[in-house]
Amino acid sequence: MRNVNKLIEEMTLEEKAGLCSGLDFWHTKPVERLGVPSIMMTDGPHGLRKQAETADHMGLNQSVPATCFPSGSCLACSFDPSLLKEVGRALGKECKAQGVSILLGPAANVKRSPLCGRNFEYYSEDPELSSELAAAYIEGVQSEGIGTSLKHYAANNMETRRMTMNEIIDERTLREIYLASFENAVKKSQPWTVMCAYNRINGDFCSENGHVLTDVLKKEWGHEGFVVSDWGAVNDRPSALAAGLELEMPYSGGENDKKIIEAVKSGKLPQSVLDGAVERILKIVFLAAENRDENAVCDYEENGRLARRAASECAVLLKNEDDILPLKKKGTVGVFGAFAKEPRYQGGGSSHINPVRVADPLESLRNMAGPETQVLYAQGYALDAKDGTFSNRPFQSNADTPDEKLIAEAVEIASKVDVAVIYAGLPESYESEGYDRKHLAIPAGQVRLITEVCAVQKNVVVVLSNGAPIEMPWLGGVKGVLECYLGGEAFGEAAADLLFGAVNPSGRLAETFPKRLCDNPSYLNFPGSSKEVEYREGIFVGYRYYDKKEMEPLFPFGFGLSYTDFEFTGMTADKTEMDDTEKLTVRVTVKNVGKTAGKEVVQLYVSDEESNVIRPLKELKGFAKLSLQPGEEKTAEFILDKRAFAYYDEKHHDWTVESGTFRIAAGKSSQELLLGQTVFVKSTASFRQQYDMNTTLEELLRDPNAAEMSKTLLKMLGEGMGISLEQDSGISEMFKASPLRQVVMFSQGRISEKKIREMLASMR
Ligand code: BGC
């Protein structure tokens, strides 16, 4: 590694300012005189979009062929960090073979609303799942000596006016949900770069948000790499530099470099800030250069096989009535839907890549069905719907006109076959970077096709391709639903593998599918007004909201079926009492009690049984995917530390645990918890004990350190009145709400303020 500090001494102000913005669309600037090389970065995240010629950040112009892996929302359903790591490693190899040093991904924004046009790139509504998966992806890519760019930091949760929108988010929500989704990815895997988002948070553009970029990311989480702007996300260059944004992308025409130079010369921007930024950039540039390998080659066939395996590991079996799946390899199968021939397998915008090869779903299904099965096909709906591509207006969910002729052809076949398989979902025009959806409907032509086929055929399976939740008014009429999300180039093969049982489905939903759009917690405040959006639902995002509201979703977070059955046979925890500096080891044992090999995802949720702050009913704090042969039993181990029990305390700007009993529950989904036990966790936070004369007796009772004091005071109060306040009763409830200053008054001289202050002091 070059001596970066010495190099900085040798660089001119102009060279330093120049290094802080791109050379062109995809490269950093070299400083040839000093031997500083230029490095290339490209999108990301689910494949390489290396543009050979005309560059753009909208995914418009052609890029070199690359393996198209499943998109983020799909990969997340694997609930399997080891798979994300494998995919990351394969992506790293492709980057290396293509001379790309940094891959612009993963994308770890939380899914606040199912409407966000870019949800297909994001992982989950849950920050724990999202950041663990992002960490694994980063680890995989970087193990090949290729950097990543964790994006879009932070709170880029919608596409509507994303370049200017101000997101109003309270500190606790920001910490517990939106920043938490990036936190472990940074702390565990040190992405070489973090990409700041376009939007503003609480007034400041992310590119100028010193709190988010420096206080949290660099100082608190210890990020060592540099921050790169999303393409064009810089508002005021010197302010951005001061806030902690080192590299502006793409090339800014030199304008912003000049502004940096002027700001340093005029003393508005300390030289040390610029030097610090240059140091961070140079370290990564040299790291990248050291890892370059002109002779690197990549095995695209192997990556293609991984893309297929990944897609099959991620698909979620949502319904399987009468064990309609797996299909038998005999009889007649009617296959319907244009997506069976022209699959939808990736999302639109900057992540849109040029796949090496795309599997034909119908062909793959035919191959898998074997010689004893007759497979018939009808298109069923037009891909380019008539009367405009689609309606993205609220309340008028769908204006596509069904094609009667195509539907009639399909119905004719459907009435004669043993089983109908319909490929349906969202066309690319429905969801993309750059805009949000306005409704959860799939095109009307597809809905009609499903309904009409169901009218003549009782065995219907729907195979879905979509980047985000849809509504399913037809669900009751079909026997099987296989949610494949955007499964990448091998989606067609993976779907065939799953439909015929060559692979047992093991994906679990990484987000809730609501019954109706208006059930979603962000509904009243999405996408907000023309300039601002308030995150009024606070921490109640996804299942945290549906749980608390006791609102039944279409499919809950964590849900997914299998062709085999699993039993949760045991749970142990190594402690029943601990303080918050200790760690709790929880073990959960699962047995495959069915006849087929399969994988179960053990999900571990933690609930605070009683709390002074408003908390979700439960939160995911661990997950593990176990592969089990029939009859086999395995144990998953989880280590829970303070954060598993903590909430973000806005008053003290820190994570804190309230002393008390916590429930640890393990299950198959957020709504199917099968085993549980409790642990008493004692807080060590000193500030919890800073009580005053306005602290209530009830608050003291909840704190194990103060409970005795509260009981003593209640006893003394009761004695004065000739009643017992120690037993639970309406009157004791009333007294428990009294602040200590009232205790002095109600005691009529029996308890002095001095005495109370002494008791408080002795407790500390
Ligand atoms: C997107 C980023 C992408 C960049 C470069 C931006 O419009 O938001 O995700 O990495 O373009 O293409």
mmCIF file of C-alpha atoms in Angstrom, residues 18-185:
data_model
loop_
_atom_site.group_PDB
_atom_site.id
_atom_site.type_symbol
_atom_site.label_atom_id
_atom_site.label_comp_id
_atom_site.label_asym_id
_atom_site.label_seq_id
_atom_site.Cartn_x
_atom_site.Cartn_y
_atom_site.Cartn_z
ATOM 1 C CA GLY A 18 -10.367 16.885 -8.463
ATOM 2 C CA LEU A 19 -10.042 13.537 -6.756
ATOM 3 C CA CYS A 20 -13.298 14.239 -4.926
ATOM 4 C CA SER A 21 -15.390 13.913 -8.077
ATOM 5 C CA GLY A 22 -15.538 11.417 -10.915
ATOM 6 C CA LEU A 23 -13.565 11.398 -14.136
ATOM 7 C CA ASP A 24 -16.663 10.459 -16.111
ATOM 8 C CA PHE A 25 -19.771 8.420 -15.446
ATOM 9 C CA TRP A 26 -18.106 5.426 -13.874
ATOM 10 C CA HIS A 27 -14.449 6.186 -13.036
ATOM 11 C CA THR A 28 -12.535 8.057 -10.377
ATOM 12 C CA LYS A 29 -9.917 10.560 -11.547
ATOM 13 C CA PRO A 30 -6.325 9.456 -11.783
ATOM 14 C CA VAL A 31 -3.422 11.675 -10.719
ATOM 15 C CA GLU A 32 -0.960 10.418 -13.260
ATOM 16 C CA ARG A 33 2.007 12.503 -12.148
ATOM 17 C CA LEU A 34 1.854 10.814 -8.732
ATOM 18 C CA GLY A 35 0.875 7.356 -9.901
ATOM 19 C CA VAL A 36 -2.670 7.484 -8.543
ATOM 20 C CA PRO A 37 -4.751 5.186 -10.745
ATOM 21 C CA SER A 38 -8.363 5.539 -11.800
ATOM 22 C CA ILE A 39 -10.818 2.847 -10.756
ATOM 23 C CA MET A 40 -14.152 1.821 -12.204
ATOM 24 C CA MET A 41 -17.452 1.288 -10.421
ATOM 25 C CA THR A 42 -20.686 0.011 -11.952
ATOM 26 C CA ASP A 43 -24.190 -1.064 -10.931
ATOM 27 C CA GLY A 44 -25.266 -3.425 -9.099
ATOM 28 C CA PRO A 45 -26.789 -4.922 -7.184
ATOM 29 C CA HIS A 46 -28.010 -8.230 -8.734
ATOM 30 C CA GLY A 47 -25.592 -8.293 -11.676
ATOM 31 C CA LEU A 48 -22.994 -6.215 -13.459
ATOM 32 C CA ARG A 49 -24.114 -3.309 -15.592
ATOM 33 C CA LYS A 50 -20.798 -2.409 -17.103
ATOM 34 C CA GLN A 51 -21.425 -0.053 -19.957
ATOM 35 C CA ALA A 52 -18.922 -0.356 -22.705
ATOM 36 C CA GLU A 53 -20.019 2.734 -24.612
ATOM 37 C CA THR A 54 -22.697 5.329 -23.931
ATOM 38 C CA ALA A 55 -23.098 5.786 -20.212
ATOM 39 C CA ASP A 56 -26.253 6.570 -18.255
ATOM 40 C CA HIS A 57 -27.585 5.894 -14.792
ATOM 41 C CA MET A 58 -31.093 4.944 -15.851
ATOM 42 C CA GLY A 59 -30.282 1.542 -17.281
ATOM 43 C CA LEU A 60 -31.046 2.772 -20.800
ATOM 44 C CA ASN A 61 -27.932 1.893 -22.754
ATOM 45 C CA GLN A 62 -26.601 -1.559 -23.333
ATOM 46 C CA SER A 63 -24.057 -3.126 -21.006
ATOM 47 C CA VAL A 64 -21.761 -6.132 -21.353
ATOM 48 C CA PRO A 65 -23.413 -9.532 -20.779
ATOM 49 C CA ALA A 66 -23.454 -10.537 -17.122
ATOM 50 C CA THR A 67 -25.142 -13.134 -14.950
ATOM 51 C CA CYS A 68 -28.512 -11.862 -13.831
ATOM 52 C CA PHE A 69 -29.040 -13.103 -10.277
ATOM 53 C CA PRO A 70 -32.376 -12.788 -8.464
ATOM 54 C CA SER A 71 -33.104 -9.221 -7.388
ATOM 55 C CA GLY A 72 -32.828 -8.103 -3.747
ATOM 56 C CA SER A 73 -36.453 -8.692 -2.758
ATOM 57 C CA CYS A 74 -36.146 -12.225 -4.089
ATOM 58 C CA LEU A 75 -32.783 -13.029 -2.511
ATOM 59 C CA ALA A 76 -34.085 -11.829 0.840
ATOM 60 C CA CYS A 77 -36.699 -14.583 0.875
ATOM 61 C CA SER A 78 -33.904 -17.125 1.150
ATOM 62 C CA PHE A 79 -33.380 -15.919 4.751
ATOM 63 C CA ASP A 80 -29.934 -17.332 4.088
ATOM 64 C CA PRO A 81 -26.834 -15.168 4.529
ATOM 65 C CA SER A 82 -24.628 -17.963 3.168
ATOM 66 C CA LEU A 83 -26.492 -17.805 -0.150
ATOM 67 C CA LEU A 84 -26.111 -14.022 -0.307
ATOM 68 C CA LYS A 85 -22.421 -14.484 0.336
ATOM 69 C CA GLU A 86 -22.125 -16.992 -2.482
ATOM 70 C CA VAL A 87 -23.944 -14.681 -4.867
ATOM 71 C CA GLY A 88 -21.704 -11.836 -3.721
ATOM 72 C CA ARG A 89 -18.608 -13.890 -4.384
ATOM 73 C CA ALA A 90 -19.815 -14.761 -7.890
ATOM 74 C CA LEU A 91 -20.538 -11.088 -8.565
ATOM 75 C CA GLY A 92 -17.078 -10.210 -7.298
ATOM 76 C CA LYS A 93 -15.544 -12.673 -9.757
ATOM 77 C CA GLU A 94 -17.466 -11.129 -12.639
ATOM 78 C CA CYS A 95 -16.323 -7.662 -11.589
ATOM 79 C CA LYS A 96 -12.740 -8.821 -11.471
ATOM 80 C CA ALA A 97 -12.903 -10.374 -14.909
ATOM 81 C CA GLN A 98 -14.393 -7.134 -16.240
ATOM 82 C CA GLY A 99 -11.888 -4.796 -14.569
ATOM 83 C CA VAL A 100 -14.554 -3.300 -12.305
ATOM 84 C CA SER A 101 -13.307 -2.368 -8.836
ATOM 85 C CA ILE A 102 -16.508 -1.429 -7.029
ATOM 86 C CA LEU A 103 -19.958 -2.887 -7.452
ATOM 87 C CA LEU A 104 -22.757 -0.441 -6.628
ATOM 88 C CA GLY A 105 -24.743 -2.529 -4.186
ATOM 89 C CA PRO A 106 -26.231 -3.939 -2.029
ATOM 90 C CA ALA A 107 -29.334 -1.814 -1.549
ATOM 91 C CA ALA A 108 -30.528 -2.023 2.045
ATOM 92 C CA ASN A 109 -33.379 0.450 2.373
ATOM 93 C CA VAL A 110 -36.311 -0.681 4.454
ATOM 94 C CA LYS A 111 -39.583 -1.354 2.656
ATOM 95 C CA ARG A 112 -41.832 1.222 4.257
ATOM 96 C CA SER A 113 -44.569 0.896 1.666
ATOM 97 C CA PRO A 114 -45.152 -1.894 -0.845
ATOM 98 C CA LEU A 115 -45.588 0.843 -3.438
ATOM 99 C CA CYS A 116 -41.965 1.983 -3.548
ATOM 100 C CA GLY A 117 -40.955 1.500 -7.176
ATOM 101 C CA ARG A 118 -37.575 0.218 -6.156
ATOM 102 C CA ASN A 119 -38.656 -2.337 -3.583
ATOM 103 C CA PHE A 120 -37.497 -5.087 -5.916
ATOM 104 C CA GLU A 121 -33.922 -4.023 -5.162
ATOM 105 C CA TYR A 122 -34.413 -3.850 -1.408
ATOM 106 C CA TYR A 123 -34.447 -6.737 1.013
ATOM 107 C CA SER A 124 -37.029 -6.377 3.715
ATOM 108 C CA GLU A 125 -39.385 -4.458 5.953
ATOM 109 C CA ASP A 126 -37.267 -5.682 8.866
ATOM 110 C CA PRO A 127 -33.900 -4.035 9.603
ATOM 111 C CA GLU A 128 -32.365 -7.103 11.242
ATOM 112 C CA LEU A 129 -32.984 -9.296 8.205
ATOM 113 C CA SER A 130 -32.027 -6.560 5.790
ATOM 114 C CA SER A 131 -28.727 -5.626 7.401
ATOM 115 C CA GLU A 132 -27.651 -9.241 7.984
ATOM 116 C CA LEU A 133 -28.258 -10.088 4.332
ATOM 117 C CA ALA A 134 -26.507 -6.939 3.163
ATOM 118 C CA ALA A 135 -23.545 -7.821 5.403
ATOM 119 C CA ALA A 136 -23.308 -11.279 3.819
ATOM 120 C CA TYR A 137 -23.502 -9.904 0.275
ATOM 121 C CA ILE A 138 -20.745 -7.383 1.043
ATOM 122 C CA GLU A 139 -18.578 -10.068 2.591
ATOM 123 C CA GLY A 140 -18.984 -12.211 -0.506
ATOM 124 C CA VAL A 141 -18.141 -9.502 -3.047
ATOM 125 C CA GLN A 142 -15.258 -8.110 -1.013
ATOM 126 C CA SER A 143 -13.749 -11.553 -0.445
ATOM 127 C CA GLU A 144 -12.825 -11.327 -4.133
ATOM 128 C CA GLY A 145 -10.981 -8.045 -3.622
ATOM 129 C CA ILE A 146 -13.827 -6.038 -5.120
ATOM 130 C CA GLY A 147 -15.473 -3.201 -3.249
ATOM 131 C CA THR A 148 -19.176 -2.626 -2.646
ATOM 132 C CA SER A 149 -21.342 0.430 -2.202
ATOM 133 C CA LEU A 150 -23.988 -0.013 0.436
ATOM 134 C CA LYS A 151 -26.911 2.123 -0.738
ATOM 135 C CA HIS A 152 -29.000 4.299 -0.555
ATOM 136 C CA TYR A 153 -27.991 5.689 2.791
ATOM 137 C CA ALA A 154 -30.473 6.547 4.173
ATOM 138 C CA ALA A 155 -34.267 6.453 4.153
ATOM 139 C CA ASN A 156 -34.643 6.398 0.369
ATOM 140 C CA ASN A 157 -37.939 4.603 0.833
ATOM 141 C CA MET A 158 -39.792 5.883 -2.185
ATOM 142 C CA GLU A 159 -39.097 7.083 -5.671
ATOM 143 C CA THR A 160 -41.599 9.945 -5.801
ATOM 144 C CA ARG A 161 -39.542 13.147 -6.018
ATOM 145 C CA ARG A 162 -36.634 11.225 -4.548
ATOM 146 C CA MET A 163 -34.140 13.904 -5.592
ATOM 147 C CA THR A 164 -35.645 16.581 -3.373
ATOM 148 C CA MET A 165 -38.065 14.992 -0.922
ATOM 149 C CA ASN A 166 -37.656 15.822 2.749
ATOM 150 C CA GLU A 167 -38.340 12.825 4.968
ATOM 151 C CA ILE A 168 -39.469 13.763 8.440
ATOM 152 C CA ILE A 169 -38.489 10.914 10.715
ATOM 153 C CA ASP A 170 -38.229 10.954 14.486
ATOM 154 C CA GLU A 171 -34.895 9.920 15.958
ATOM 155 C CA ARG A 172 -36.087 6.659 17.464
ATOM 156 C CA THR A 173 -37.668 5.497 14.221
ATOM 157 C CA LEU A 174 -34.624 6.510 12.234
ATOM 158 C CA ARG A 175 -32.367 4.529 14.566
ATOM 159 C CA GLU A 176 -34.519 1.457 15.154
ATOM 160 C CA ILE A 177 -35.717 1.003 11.596
ATOM 161 C CA TYR A 178 -34.104 3.020 8.845
ATOM 162 C CA LEU A 179 -30.494 3.335 10.006
ATOM 163 C CA ALA A 180 -30.535 -0.084 11.662
ATOM 164 C CA SER A 181 -31.015 -1.594 8.236
ATOM 165 C CA PHE A 182 -27.502 -0.412 7.338
ATOM 166 C CA GLU A 183 -25.841 -0.666 10.721
ATOM 167 C CA ASN A 184 -24.781 -4.298 10.929
ATOM 168 C CA ALA A 185 -23.790 -4.309 7.281
#
